[in-house]
CSV table of C-alpha atoms in Angstrom, one decimal:
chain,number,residue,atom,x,y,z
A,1,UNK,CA,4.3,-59.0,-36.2
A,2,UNK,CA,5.7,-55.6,-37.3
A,3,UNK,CA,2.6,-55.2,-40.0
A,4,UNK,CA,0.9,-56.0,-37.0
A,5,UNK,CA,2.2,-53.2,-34.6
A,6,UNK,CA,1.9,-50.8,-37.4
A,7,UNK,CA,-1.7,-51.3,-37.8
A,8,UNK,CA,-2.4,-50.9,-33.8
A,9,UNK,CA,-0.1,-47.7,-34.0
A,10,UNK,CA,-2.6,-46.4,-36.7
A,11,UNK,CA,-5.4,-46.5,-35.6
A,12,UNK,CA,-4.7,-45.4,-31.5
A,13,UNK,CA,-3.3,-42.2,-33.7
A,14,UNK,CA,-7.0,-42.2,-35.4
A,15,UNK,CA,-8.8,-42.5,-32.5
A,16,UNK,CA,-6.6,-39.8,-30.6
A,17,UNK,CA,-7.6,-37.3,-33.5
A,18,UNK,CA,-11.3,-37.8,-32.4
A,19,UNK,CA,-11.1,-37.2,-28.5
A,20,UNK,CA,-11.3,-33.7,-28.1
A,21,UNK,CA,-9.0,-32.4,-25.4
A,22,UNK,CA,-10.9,-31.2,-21.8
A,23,UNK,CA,-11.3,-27.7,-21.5
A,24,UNK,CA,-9.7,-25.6,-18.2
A,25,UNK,CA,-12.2,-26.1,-15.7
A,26,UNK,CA,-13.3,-22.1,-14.3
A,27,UNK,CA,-12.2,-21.0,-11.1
A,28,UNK,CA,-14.7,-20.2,-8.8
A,29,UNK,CA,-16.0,-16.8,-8.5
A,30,UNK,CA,-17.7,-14.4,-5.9
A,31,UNK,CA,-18.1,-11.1,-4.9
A,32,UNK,CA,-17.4,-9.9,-1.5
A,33,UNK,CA,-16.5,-7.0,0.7
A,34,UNK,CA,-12.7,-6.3,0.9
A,35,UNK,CA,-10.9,-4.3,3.8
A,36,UNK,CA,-7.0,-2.3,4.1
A,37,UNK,CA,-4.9,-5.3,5.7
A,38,UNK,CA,-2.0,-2.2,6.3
A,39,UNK,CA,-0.2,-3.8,9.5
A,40,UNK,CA,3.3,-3.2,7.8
A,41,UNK,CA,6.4,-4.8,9.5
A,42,UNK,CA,4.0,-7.6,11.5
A,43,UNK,CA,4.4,-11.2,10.2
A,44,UNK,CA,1.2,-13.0,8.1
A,45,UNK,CA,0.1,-16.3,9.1
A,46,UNK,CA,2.8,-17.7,6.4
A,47,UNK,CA,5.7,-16.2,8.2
A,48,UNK,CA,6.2,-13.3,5.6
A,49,UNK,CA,6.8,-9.8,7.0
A,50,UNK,CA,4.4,-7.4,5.6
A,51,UNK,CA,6.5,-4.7,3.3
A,52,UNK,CA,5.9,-0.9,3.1
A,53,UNK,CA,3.2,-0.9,-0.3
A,54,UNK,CA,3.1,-5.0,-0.1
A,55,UNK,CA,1.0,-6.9,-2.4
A,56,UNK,CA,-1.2,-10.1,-0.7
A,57,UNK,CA,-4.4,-11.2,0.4
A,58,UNK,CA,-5.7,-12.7,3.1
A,59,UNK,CA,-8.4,-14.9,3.0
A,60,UNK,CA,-10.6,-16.6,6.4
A,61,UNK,CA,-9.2,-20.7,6.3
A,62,UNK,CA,-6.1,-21.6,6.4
A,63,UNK,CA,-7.6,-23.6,3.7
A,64,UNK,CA,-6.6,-21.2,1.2
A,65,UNK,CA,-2.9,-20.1,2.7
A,66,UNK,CA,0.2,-20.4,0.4
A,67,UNK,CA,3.8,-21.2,1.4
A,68,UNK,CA,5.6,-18.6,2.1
A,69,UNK,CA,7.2,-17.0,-1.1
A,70,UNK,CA,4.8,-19.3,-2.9
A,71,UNK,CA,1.9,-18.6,-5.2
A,72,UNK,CA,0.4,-22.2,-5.5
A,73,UNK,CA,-2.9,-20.3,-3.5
A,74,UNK,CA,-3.4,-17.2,-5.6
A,75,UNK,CA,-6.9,-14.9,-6.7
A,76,UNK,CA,-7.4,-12.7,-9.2
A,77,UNK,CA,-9.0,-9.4,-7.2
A,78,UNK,CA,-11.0,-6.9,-9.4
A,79,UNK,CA,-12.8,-3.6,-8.3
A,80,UNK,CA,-15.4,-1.6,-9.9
A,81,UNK,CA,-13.1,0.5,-12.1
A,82,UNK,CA,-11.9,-2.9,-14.3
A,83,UNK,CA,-8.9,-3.0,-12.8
A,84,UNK,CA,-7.3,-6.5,-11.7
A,85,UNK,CA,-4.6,-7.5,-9.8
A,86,UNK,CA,-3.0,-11.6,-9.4
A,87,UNK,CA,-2.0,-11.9,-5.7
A,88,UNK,CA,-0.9,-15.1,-3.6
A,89,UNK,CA,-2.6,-15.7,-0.4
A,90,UNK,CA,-0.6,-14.8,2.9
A,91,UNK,CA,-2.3,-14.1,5.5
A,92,UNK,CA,-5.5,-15.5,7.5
A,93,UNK,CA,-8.2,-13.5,8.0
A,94,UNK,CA,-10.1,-11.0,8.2
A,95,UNK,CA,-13.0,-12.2,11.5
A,96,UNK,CA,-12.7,-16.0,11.0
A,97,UNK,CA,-9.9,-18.5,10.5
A,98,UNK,CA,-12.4,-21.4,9.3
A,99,UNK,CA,-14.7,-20.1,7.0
A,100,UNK,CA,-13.8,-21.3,3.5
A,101,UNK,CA,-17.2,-19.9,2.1
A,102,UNK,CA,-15.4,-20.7,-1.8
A,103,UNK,CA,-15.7,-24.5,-0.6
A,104,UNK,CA,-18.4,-26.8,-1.7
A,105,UNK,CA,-17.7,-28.4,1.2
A,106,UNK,CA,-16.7,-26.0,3.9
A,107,UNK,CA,-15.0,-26.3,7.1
A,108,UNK,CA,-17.3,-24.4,9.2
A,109,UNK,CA,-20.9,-22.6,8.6
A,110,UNK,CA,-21.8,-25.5,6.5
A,111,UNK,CA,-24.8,-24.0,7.1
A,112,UNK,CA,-24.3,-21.3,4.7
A,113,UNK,CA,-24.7,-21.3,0.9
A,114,UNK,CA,-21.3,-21.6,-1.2
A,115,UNK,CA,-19.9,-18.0,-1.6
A,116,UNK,CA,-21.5,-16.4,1.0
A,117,UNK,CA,-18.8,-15.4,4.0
A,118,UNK,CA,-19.8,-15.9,7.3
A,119,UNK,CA,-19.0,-11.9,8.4
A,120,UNK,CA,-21.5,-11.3,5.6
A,121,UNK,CA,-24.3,-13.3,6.6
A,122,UNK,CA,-23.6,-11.8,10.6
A,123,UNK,CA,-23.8,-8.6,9.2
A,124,UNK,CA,-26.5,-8.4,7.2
A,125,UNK,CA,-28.3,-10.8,8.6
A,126,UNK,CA,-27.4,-11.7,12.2
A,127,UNK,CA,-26.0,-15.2,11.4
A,128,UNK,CA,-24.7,-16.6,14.7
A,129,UNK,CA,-26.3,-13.7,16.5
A,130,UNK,CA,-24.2,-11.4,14.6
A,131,UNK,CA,-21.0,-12.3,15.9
A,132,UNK,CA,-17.9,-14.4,14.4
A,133,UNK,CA,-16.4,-18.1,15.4
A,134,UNK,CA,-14.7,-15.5,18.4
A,135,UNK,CA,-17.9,-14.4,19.8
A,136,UNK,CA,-16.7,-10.5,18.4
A,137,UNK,CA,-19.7,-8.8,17.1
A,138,UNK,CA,-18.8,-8.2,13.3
A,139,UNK,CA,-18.6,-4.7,12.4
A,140,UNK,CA,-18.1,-5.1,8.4
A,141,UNK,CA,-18.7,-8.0,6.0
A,142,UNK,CA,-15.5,-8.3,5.0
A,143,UNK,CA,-14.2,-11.6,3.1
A,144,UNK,CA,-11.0,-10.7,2.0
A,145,UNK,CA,-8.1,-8.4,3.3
A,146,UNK,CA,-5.8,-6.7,0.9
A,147,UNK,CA,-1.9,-5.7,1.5
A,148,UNK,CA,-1.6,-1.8,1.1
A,149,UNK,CA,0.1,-2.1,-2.5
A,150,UNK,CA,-2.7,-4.5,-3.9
A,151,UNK,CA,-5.1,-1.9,-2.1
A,152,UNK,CA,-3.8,1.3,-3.7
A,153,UNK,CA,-1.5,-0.1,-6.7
A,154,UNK,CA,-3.1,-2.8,-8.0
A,155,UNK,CA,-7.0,-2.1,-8.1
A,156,UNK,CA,-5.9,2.1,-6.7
A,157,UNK,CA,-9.0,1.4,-4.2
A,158,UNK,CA,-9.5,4.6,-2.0
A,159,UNK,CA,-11.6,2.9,0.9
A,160,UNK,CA,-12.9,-0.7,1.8
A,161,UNK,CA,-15.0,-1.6,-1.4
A,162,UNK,CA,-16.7,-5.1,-2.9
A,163,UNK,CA,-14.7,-6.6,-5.2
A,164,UNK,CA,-15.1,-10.0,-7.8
A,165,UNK,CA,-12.4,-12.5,-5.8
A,166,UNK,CA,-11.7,-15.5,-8.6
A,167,UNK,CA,-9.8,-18.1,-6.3
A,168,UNK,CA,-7.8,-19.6,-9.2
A,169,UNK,CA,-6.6,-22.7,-7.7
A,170,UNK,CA,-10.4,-24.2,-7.6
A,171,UNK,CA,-9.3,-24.6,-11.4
A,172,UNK,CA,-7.7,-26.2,-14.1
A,173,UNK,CA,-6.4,-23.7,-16.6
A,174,UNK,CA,-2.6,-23.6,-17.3
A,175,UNK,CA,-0.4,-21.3,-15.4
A,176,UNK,CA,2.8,-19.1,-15.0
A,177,UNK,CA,4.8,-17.9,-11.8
A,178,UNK,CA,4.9,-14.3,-12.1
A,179,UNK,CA,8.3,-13.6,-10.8
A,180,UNK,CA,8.3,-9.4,-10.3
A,181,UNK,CA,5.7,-7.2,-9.6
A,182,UNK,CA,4.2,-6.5,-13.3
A,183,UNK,CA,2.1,-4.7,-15.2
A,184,UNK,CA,-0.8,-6.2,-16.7
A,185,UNK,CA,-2.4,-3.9,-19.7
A,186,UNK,CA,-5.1,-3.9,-22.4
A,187,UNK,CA,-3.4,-5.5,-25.2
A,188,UNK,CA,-0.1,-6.9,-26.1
A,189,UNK,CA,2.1,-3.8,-25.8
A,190,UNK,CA,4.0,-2.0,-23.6
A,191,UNK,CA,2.5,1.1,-24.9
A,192,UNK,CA,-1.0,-0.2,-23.7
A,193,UNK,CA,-3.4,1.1,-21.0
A,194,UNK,CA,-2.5,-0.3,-17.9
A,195,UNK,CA,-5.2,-2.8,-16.6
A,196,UNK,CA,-4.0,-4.0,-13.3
A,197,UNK,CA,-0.8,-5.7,-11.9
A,198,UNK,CA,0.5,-9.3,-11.2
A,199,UNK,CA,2.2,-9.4,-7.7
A,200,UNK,CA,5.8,-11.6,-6.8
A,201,UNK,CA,5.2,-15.4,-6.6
A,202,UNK,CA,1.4,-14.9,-8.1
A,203,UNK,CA,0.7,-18.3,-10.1
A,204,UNK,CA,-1.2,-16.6,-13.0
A,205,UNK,CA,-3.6,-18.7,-15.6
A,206,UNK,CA,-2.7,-18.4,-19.1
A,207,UNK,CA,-5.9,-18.4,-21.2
A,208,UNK,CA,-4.3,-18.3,-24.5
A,209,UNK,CA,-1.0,-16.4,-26.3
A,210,UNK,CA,-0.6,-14.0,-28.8
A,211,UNK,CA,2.4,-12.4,-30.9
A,212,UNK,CA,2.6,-8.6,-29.7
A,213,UNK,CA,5.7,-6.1,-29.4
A,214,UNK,CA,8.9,-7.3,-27.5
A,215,UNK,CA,8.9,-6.7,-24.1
A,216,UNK,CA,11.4,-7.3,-21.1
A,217,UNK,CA,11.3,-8.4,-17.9
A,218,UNK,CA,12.9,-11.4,-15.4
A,219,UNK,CA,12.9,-14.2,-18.2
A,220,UNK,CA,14.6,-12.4,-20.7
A,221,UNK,CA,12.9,-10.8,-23.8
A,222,UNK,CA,10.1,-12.0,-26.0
A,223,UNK,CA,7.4,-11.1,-28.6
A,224,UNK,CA,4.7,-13.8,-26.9
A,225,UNK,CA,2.2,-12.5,-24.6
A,226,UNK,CA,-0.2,-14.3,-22.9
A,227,UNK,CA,-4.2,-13.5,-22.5
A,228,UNK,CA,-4.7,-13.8,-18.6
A,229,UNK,CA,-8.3,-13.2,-18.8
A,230,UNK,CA,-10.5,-11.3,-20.8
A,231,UNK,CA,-8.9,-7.6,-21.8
A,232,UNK,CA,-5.7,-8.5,-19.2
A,233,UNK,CA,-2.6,-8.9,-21.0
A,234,UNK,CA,1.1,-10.2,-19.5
A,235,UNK,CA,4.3,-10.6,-21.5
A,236,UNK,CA,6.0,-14.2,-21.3
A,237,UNK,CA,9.2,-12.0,-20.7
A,238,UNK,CA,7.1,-11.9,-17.2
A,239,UNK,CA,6.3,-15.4,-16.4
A,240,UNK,CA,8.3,-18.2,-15.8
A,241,UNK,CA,7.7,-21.5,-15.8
A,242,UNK,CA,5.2,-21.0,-18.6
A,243,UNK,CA,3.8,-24.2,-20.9
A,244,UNK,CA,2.7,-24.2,-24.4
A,245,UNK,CA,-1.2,-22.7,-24.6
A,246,UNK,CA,-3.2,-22.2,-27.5
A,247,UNK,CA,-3.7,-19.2,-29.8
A,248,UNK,CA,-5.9,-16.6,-28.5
């Protein structure tokens, strides 16, 4: 019975060896046209009250709202100059409250392809006779509203611009809780070029990690930074909550 067991244990360890583990699935990824939330000292949809130089997004569904002082709905924003920032999502809007345009299946304008907003498509092209699920006749084609830090700190945006929104929940890669607002650079050094920033409860995907210079921050001090995308470093010292990941 025992030689038996032995044998069984053998060869489940072979045939583990030979499945290859999934890859993360990708996040999905558009570009759209971001507005200036501002509004400082009102209340977001999640009950937060908007801070002097704040860092959130708002996004058109309720679909894609976090908990307050949560992260579990976060994007990664980038603008034209390369830089990124990791933001939760706290606020609904900007034009409609149902339009989940990063859905396969969305809530309303299922009409519309995946990816395009419905402001967009009344803009540009008169969708709904140019006017949103309010009747308002849509003056921008705005998908996505920025708090006045992610706006000027974190992508340093100087008026309403398109951006690459990456809705990171849509996938599977593993993640970190960013726990302080933190600088994301080049390379794994403090002495780096700064790249973007990672905002306060952001849940930020950890592509791989790599040994780097010691750096401090809310979990203490450590030499492990982890690759959050392709030339965007964070230090583990930043992240908590973070699981084992590959080397980059």
């Amino acid at each position: 019975m025992t030689r038996r067991l032995l044998v069984i244990i053998v060869v489940l360890l072979a045939v583990a060896q030979v499945i290859p583990a999934q890859a993360a699935t990708a996040a999905s990824l558009h570009r759209v046209y971001a507005t200036r939330e501002g509004l400082v000292g009102g209340t977001t949809a999640n009950g937060h009250v908007i801070k002097d130089r704040d860092h959130f997004v708002a996004l058109p569904s309720r679909r894609g709202l976090a908990g307050r002082d949560s992260g579990d709905r976060t994007v990664r924003v980038c603008a034209n100059n390369g830089r990124c920032e990791w933001a939760p999502v706290w606020d609904v809007g900007p034009w409609n409250v149902k339009d989940d345009y990063w859905n396969d299946s969305r809530e309303m304008w299922t009409d519309l392809p995946v990816g395009k907003p419905q402001a967009q498509a009344a803009f540009e092209d008169g969708h709904n006779g140019g006017k949103d699920q309010f009747g308002r006749k849509v003056g921008n084609p705005a998908a996505i509203d920025l708090a006045d830090g992610t706006f000027w700190d974190g992508l340093r945006l100087t008026t309403n611009s398109w951006v690459t929104v990456q809705f990171l929940w849509t996938g599977s890669a593993p993640h970190g809780t960013v726990r302080a607002l933190s600088v994301v650079r080049n390379a794994p050094r403090d002495s780096a070029t700064e790249v973007g920033l990672a905002a306060p409860y952001a849940r930020v995907p950890l592509a791989c990690s790599v040994d780097g210079e010691s750096a401090t921050g809310t979990e203490g001090t450590s030499t492990t930074w982890y690759r959050l995308s392709t030339g965007k470093y964070l230090g583990a010292a930043h992240i908590a909550g973070a699981p084992a990941v590959d080397a980059c």
